[in-house]
XYZ file of N, CA and C in Angstrom:
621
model
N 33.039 37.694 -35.690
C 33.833 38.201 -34.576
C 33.450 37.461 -33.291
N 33.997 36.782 -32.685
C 34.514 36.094 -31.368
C 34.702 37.190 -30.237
N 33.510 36.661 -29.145
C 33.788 36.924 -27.665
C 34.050 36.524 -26.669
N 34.603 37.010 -26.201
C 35.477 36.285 -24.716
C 34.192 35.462 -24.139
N 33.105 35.976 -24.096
C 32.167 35.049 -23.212
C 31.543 34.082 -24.492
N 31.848 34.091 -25.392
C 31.255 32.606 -26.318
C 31.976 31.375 -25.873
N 33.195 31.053 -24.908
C 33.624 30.258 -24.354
C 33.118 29.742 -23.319
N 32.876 30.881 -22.426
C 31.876 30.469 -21.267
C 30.734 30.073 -21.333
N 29.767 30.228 -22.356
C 28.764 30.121 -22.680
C 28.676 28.825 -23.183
N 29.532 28.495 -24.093
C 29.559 26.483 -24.834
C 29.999 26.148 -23.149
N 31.139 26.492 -22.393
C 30.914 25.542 -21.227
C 29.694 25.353 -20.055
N 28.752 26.381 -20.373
C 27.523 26.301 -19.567
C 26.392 25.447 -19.589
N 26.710 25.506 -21.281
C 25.484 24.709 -22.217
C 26.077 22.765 -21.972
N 27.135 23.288 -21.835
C 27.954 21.318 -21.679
C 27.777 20.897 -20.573
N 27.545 21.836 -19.827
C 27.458 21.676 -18.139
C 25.988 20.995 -17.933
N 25.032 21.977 -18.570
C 23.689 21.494 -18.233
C 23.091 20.623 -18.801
N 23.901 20.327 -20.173
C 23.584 19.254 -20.820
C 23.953 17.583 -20.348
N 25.183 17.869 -19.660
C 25.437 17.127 -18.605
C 24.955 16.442 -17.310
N 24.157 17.758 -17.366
C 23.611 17.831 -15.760
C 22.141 16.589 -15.681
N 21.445 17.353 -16.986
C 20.618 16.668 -17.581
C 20.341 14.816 -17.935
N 21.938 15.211 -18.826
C 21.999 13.396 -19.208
C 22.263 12.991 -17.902
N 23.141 13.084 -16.453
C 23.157 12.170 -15.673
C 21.619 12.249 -14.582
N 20.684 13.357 -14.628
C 19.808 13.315 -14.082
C 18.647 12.545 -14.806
N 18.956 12.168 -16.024
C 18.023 11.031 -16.611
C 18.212 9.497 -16.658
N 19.592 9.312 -16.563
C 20.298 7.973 -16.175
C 19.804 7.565 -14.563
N 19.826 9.126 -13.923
C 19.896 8.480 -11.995
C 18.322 8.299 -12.079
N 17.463 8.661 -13.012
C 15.996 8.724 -12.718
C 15.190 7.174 -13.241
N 15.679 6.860 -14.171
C 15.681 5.745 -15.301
C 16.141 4.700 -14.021
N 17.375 4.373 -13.258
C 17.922 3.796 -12.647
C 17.263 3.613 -11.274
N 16.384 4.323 -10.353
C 16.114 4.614 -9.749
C 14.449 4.237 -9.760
N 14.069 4.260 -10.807
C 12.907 3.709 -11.283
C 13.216 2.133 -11.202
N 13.799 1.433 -12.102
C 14.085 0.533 -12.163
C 14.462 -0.209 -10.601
N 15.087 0.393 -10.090
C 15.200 -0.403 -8.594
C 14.355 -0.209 -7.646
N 13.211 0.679 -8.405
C 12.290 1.074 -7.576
C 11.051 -0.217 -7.733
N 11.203 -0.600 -8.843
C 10.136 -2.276 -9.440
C 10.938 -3.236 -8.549
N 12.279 -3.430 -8.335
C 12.747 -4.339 -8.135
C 12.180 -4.849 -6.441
N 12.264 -3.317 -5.885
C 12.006 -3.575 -4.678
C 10.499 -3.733 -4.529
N 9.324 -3.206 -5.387
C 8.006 -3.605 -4.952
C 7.878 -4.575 -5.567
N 8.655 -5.510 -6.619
C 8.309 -7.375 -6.607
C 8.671 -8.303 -5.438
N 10.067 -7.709 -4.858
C 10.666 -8.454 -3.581
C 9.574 -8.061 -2.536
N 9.052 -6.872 -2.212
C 8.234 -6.911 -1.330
C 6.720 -7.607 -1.264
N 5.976 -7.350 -2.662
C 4.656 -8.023 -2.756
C 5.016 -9.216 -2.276
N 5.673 -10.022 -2.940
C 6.181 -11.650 -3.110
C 6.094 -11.589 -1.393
N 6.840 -11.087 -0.677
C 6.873 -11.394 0.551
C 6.101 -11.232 1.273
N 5.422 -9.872 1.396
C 4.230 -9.615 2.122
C 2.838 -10.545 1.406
N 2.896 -10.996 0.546
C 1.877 -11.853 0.190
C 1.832 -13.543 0.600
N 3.458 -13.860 1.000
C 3.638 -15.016 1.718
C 3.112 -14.766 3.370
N 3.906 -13.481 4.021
C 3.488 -13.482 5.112
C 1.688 -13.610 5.612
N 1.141 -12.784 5.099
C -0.801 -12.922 4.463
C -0.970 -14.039 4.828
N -0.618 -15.081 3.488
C -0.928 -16.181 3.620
C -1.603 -17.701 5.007
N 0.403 -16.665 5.348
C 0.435 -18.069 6.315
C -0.085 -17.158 7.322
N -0.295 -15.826 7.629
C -1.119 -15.703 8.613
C -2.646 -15.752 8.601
N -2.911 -15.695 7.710
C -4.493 -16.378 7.108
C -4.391 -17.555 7.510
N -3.407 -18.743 7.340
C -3.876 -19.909 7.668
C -3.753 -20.295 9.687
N -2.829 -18.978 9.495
C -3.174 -19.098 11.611
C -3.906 -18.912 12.211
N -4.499 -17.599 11.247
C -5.855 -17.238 11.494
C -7.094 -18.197 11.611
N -7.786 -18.996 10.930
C -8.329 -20.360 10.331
C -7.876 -21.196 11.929
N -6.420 -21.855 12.301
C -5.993 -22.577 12.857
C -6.413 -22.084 14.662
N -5.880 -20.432 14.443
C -6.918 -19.690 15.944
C -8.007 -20.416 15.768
N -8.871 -19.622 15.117
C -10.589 -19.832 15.562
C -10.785 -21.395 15.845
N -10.039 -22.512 14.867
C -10.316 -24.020 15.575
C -10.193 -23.990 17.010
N -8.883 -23.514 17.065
C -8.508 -23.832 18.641
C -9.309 -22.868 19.731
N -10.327 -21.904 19.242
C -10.683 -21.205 20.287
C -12.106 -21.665 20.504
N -12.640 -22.445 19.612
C -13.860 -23.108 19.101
C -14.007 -24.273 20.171
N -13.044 -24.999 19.654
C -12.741 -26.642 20.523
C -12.128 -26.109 22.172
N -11.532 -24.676 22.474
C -11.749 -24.588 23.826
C -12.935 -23.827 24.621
N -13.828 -23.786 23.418
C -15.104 -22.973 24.215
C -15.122 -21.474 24.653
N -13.753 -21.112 23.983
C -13.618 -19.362 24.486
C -14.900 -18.934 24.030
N -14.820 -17.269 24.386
C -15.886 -16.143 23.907
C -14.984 -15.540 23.283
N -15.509 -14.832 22.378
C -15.029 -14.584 21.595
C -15.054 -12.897 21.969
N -14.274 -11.527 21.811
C -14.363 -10.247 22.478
C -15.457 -9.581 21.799
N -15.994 -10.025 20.483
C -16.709 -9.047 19.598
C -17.107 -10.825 18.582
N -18.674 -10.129 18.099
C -19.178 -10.411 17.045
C -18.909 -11.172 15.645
N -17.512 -11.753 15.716
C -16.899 -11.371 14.172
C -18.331 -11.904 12.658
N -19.123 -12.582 13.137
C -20.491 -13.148 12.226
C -20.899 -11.824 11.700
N -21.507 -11.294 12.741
C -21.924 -9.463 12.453
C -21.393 -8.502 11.554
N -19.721 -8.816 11.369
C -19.150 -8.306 10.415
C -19.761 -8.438 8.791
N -19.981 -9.884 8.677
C -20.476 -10.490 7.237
C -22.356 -10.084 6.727
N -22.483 -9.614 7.713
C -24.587 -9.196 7.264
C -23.987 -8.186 6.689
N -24.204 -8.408 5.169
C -23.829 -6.686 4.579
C -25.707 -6.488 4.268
N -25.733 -5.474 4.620
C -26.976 -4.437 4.526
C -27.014 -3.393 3.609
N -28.040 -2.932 3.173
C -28.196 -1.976 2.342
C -27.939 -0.590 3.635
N -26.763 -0.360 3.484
C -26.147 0.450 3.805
C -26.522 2.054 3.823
N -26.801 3.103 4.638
C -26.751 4.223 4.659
C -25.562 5.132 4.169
N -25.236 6.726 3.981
C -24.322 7.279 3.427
C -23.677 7.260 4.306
N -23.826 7.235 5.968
C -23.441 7.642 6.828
C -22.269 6.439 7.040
N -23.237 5.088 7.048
C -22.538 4.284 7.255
C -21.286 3.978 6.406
N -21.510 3.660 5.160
C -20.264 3.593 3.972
C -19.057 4.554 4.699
N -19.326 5.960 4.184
C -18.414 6.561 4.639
C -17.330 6.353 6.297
N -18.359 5.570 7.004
C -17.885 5.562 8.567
C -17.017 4.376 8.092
N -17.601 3.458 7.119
C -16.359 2.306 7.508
C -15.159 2.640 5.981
N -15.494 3.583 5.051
C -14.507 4.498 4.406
C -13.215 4.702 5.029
N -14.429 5.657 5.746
C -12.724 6.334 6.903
C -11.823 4.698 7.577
N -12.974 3.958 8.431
C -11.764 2.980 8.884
C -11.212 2.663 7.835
N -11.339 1.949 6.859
C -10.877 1.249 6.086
C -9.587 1.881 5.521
N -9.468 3.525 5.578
C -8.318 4.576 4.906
C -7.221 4.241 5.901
N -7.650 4.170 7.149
C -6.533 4.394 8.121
C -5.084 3.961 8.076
N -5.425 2.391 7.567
C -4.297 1.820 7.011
C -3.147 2.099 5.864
N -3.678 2.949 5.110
C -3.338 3.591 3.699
C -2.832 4.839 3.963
N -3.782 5.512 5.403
C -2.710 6.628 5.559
C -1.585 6.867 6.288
N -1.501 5.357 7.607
C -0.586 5.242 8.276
C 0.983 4.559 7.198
N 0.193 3.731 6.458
C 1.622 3.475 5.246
C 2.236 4.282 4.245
N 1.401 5.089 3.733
C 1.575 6.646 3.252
C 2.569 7.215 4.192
N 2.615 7.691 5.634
C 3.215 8.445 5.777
C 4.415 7.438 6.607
N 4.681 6.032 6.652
C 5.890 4.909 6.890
C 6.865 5.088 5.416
N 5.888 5.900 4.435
C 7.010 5.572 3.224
C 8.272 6.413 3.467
N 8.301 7.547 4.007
C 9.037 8.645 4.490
C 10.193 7.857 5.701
N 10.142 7.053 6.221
C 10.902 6.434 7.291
C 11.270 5.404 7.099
N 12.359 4.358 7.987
C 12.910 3.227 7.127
C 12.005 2.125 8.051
N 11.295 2.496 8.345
C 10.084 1.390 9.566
C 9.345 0.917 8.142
N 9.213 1.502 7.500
C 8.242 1.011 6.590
C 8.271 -0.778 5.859
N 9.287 -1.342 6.052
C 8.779 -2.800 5.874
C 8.449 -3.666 7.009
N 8.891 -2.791 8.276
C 8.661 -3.765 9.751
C 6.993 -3.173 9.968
N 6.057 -2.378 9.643
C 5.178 -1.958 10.191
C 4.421 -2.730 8.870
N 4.789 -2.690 7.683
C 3.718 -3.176 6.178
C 3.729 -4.548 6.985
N 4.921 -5.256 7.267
C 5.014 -6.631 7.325
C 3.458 -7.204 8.496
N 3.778 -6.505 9.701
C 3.213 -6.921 10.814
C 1.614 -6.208 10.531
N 1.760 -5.183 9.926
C -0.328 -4.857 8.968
C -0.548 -5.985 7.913
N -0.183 -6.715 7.221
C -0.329 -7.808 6.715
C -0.530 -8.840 7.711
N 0.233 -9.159 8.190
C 0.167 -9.926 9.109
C -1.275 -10.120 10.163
N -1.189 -9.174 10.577
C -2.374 -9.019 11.249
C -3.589 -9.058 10.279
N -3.591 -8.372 9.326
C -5.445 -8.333 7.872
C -4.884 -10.025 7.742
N -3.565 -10.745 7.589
C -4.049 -12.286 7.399
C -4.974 -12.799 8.461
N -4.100 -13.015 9.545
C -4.696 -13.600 10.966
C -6.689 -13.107 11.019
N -6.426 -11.943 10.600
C -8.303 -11.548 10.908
C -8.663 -11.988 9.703
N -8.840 -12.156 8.367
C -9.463 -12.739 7.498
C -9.532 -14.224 7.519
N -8.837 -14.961 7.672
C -8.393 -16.399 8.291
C -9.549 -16.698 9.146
N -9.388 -16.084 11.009
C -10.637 -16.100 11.915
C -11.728 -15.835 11.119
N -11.682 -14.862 10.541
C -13.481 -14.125 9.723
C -13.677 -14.999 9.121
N -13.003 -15.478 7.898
C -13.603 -16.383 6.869
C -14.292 -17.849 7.671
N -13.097 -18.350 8.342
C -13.434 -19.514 9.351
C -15.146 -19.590 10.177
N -15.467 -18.001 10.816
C -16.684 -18.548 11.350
C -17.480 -17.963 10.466
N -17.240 -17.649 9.153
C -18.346 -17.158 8.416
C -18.706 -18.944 7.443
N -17.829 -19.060 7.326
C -18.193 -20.721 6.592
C -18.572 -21.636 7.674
N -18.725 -21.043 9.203
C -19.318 -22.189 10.107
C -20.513 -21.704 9.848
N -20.653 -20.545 10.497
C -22.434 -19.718 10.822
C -23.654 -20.097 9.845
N -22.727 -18.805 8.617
C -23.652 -19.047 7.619
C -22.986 -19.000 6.329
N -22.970 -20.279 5.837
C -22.135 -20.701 4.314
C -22.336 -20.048 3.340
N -23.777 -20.046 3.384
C -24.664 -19.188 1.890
C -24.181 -17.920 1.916
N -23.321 -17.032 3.133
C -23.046 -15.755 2.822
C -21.609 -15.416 2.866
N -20.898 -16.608 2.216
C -19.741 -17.051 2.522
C -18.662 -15.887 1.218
N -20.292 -15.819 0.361
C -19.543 -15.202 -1.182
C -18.923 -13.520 -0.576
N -20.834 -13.328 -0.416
C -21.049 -11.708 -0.221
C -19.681 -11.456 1.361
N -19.566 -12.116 1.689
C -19.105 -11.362 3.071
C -17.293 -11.627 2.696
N -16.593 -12.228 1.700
C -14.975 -12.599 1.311
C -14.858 -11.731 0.572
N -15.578 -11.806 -0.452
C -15.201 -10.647 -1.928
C -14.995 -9.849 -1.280
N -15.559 -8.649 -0.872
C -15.358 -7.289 -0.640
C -13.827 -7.300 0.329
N -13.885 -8.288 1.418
C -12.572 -8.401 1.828
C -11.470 -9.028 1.694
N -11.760 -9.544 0.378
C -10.416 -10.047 -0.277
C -10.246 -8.961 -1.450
N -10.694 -8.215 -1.760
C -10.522 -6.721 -2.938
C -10.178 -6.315 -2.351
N -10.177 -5.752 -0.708
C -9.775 -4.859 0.279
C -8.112 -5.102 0.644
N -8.435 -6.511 0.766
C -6.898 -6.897 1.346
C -5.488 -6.731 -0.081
N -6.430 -7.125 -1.096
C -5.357 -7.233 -2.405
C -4.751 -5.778 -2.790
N -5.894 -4.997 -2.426
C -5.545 -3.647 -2.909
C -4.382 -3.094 -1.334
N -4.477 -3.423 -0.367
C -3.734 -3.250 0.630
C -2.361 -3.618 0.809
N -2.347 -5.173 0.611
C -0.781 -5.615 0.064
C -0.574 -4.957 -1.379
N -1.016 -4.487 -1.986
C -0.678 -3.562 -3.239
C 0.509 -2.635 -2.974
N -0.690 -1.310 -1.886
C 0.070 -0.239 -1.866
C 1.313 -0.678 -0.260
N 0.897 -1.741 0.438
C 2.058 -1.754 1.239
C 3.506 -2.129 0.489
N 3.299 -2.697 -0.451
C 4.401 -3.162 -1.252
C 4.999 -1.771 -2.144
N 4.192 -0.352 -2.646
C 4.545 0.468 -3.026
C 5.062 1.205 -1.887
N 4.571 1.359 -0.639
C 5.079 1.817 0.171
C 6.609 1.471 0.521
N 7.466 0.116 0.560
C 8.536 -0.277 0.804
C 8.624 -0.074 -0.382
N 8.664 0.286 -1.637
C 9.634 0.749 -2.436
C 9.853 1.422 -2.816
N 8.741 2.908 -2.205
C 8.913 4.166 -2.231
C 10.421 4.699 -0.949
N 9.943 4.067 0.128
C 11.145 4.119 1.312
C 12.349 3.709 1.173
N 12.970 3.295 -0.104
C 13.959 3.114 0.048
C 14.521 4.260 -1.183
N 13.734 4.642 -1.961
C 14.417 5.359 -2.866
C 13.768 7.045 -2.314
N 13.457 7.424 -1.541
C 12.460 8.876 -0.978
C 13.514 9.603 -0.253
N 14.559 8.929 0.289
C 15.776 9.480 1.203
C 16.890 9.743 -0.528
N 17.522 9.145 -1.197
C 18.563 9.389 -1.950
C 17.946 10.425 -3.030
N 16.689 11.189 -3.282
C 15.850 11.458 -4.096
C 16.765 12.569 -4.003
N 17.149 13.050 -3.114
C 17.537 14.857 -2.436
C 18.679 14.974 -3.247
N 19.079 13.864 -4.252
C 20.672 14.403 -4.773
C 20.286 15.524 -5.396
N 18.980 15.283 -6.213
C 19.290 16.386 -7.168
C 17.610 17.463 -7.150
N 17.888 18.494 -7.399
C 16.504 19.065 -7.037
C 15.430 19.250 -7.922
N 14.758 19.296 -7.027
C 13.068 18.867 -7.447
C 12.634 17.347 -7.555
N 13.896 16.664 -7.088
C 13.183 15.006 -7.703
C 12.527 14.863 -6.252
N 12.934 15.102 -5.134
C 11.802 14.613 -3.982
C 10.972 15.189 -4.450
N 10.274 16.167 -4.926
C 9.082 16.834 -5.047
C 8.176 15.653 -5.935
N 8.575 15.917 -7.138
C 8.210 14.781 -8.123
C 7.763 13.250 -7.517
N 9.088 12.508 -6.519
C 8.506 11.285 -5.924
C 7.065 11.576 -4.853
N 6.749 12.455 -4.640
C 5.852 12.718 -3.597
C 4.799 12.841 -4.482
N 4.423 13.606 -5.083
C 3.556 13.582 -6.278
C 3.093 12.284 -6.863
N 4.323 11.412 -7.128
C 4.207 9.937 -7.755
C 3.169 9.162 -6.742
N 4.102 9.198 -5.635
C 3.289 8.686 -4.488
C 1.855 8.710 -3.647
N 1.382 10.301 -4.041
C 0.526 10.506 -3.936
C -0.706 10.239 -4.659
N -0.149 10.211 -5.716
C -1.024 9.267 -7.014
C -1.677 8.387 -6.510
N -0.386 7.075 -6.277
C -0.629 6.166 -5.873
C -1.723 5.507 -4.246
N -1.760 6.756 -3.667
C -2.197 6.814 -2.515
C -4.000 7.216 -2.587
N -3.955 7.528 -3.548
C -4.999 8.549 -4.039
C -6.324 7.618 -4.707
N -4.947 6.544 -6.114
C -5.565 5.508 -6.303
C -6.186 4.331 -5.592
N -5.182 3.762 -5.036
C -5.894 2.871 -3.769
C -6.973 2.854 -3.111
N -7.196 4.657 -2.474
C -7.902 4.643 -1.746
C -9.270 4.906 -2.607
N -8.969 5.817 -4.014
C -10.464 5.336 -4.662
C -11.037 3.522 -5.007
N -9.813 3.054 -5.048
C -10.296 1.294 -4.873
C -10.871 0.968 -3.849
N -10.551 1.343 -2.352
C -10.771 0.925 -0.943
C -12.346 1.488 -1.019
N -12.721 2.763 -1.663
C -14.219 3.436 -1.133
C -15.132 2.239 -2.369
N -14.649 2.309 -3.424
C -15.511 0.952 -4.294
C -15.644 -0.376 -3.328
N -14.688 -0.481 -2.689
C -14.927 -1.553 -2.116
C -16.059 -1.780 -1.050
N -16.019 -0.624 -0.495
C -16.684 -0.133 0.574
C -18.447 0.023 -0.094
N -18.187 0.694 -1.479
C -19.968 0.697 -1.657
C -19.849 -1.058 -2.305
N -19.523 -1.851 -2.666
C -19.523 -3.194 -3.146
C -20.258 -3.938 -1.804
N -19.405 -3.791 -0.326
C -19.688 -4.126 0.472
C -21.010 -4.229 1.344
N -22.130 -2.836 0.566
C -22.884 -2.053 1.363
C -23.786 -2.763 0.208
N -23.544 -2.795 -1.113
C -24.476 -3.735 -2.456
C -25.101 -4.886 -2.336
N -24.124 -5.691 -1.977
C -24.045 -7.006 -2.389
C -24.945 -7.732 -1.086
């Protein structure tokens, strides 16, 4: 025997089954353009690095051969010391700042003009750093790059997750609960990094 609501009921079940298959297509899809955009971005923000690393390098000649002073220490940076808890953690925190100011650029569409010009700038200062650390003192040329070339790699990492979280974090709202979920994703990712950034940080305080 047949009820009036066994009709309504197969159209509920078609509905959500529906609802389902296109919320796994937009998620699948969405993923996928979500890689697309953190290869276009690494690739780029890892060119920009570059050549500002090599301006960086090209500064310190020219500030060298005009006899400037320099505002701060940058040699001082490279004496890594057997480090206190106090200390690690103090340059922890700096070292996060960057990770949490791009963390919260993923939410806004600034987020490739602000990754671009924080690259930009960690090139230009590793460039100068490396430059008078291979004048000063060569022999500590190892201990004083590693830790800030792990620092920087893991940085253009998540700036590159950051621009490809920002472009897909606004269209997320079609359907509900998926912003929740990307935030979660993201946070992962934010989470990870920064346990890379504090290794880096006791590497720094080791070596």
């Amino acid at each position: 025997m047949k009820y009036i609501t066994d009709g309504e009921n197969k159209l509920i079940d078609n509905k959500k089954n529906e609802n389902v298959a296109v919320r796994t297509l937009y998620t699948m899809a969405r993923r996928n353009q979500r890689r697309c955009y953190f290869s276009y971005s690494l690739i780029f923000l890892c060119v920009i690095f570059f050549l500002s690393l090599i301006a960086g390098c090209l500064l310190y000649i020219y500030f060298e051969r005009a006899d400037a002073e320099f505002i701060f220490d940058v040699s001082s940076l490279g004496n890594a010391s057997a480090g206190t808890l106090k200390s690690i953690l103090k340059n922890y925190f700096l070292s996060f700042l960057p990770f949490a100011l791009l963390f919260v650029l993923g939410f806004t569409s600034l987020s490739s003009l602000i990754s671009g010009l924080l690259c930009a700038g960690f090139g230009a200062f590793c460039g100068f750093y490396i430059t008078n650390v291979l004048k000063s003192f060569p022999e500590g040329l190892l201990s004083a790059s590693v830790p800030l070339g792990l620092y920087c790699i893991i940085l253009l990492y998540f700036s590159a997750i950051s621009v490809s979280f920002s472009h897909s974090m606004r269209p997320s709202r079609q359907f509900k609960g998926m912003l929740e979920e990307d935030l979660a994703c993201y946070l992962r990712y934010l989470l990870t990094s920064a346990s890379f950034a504090l290794a880096v940080c006791i590497i720094h305080h080791i070596i």
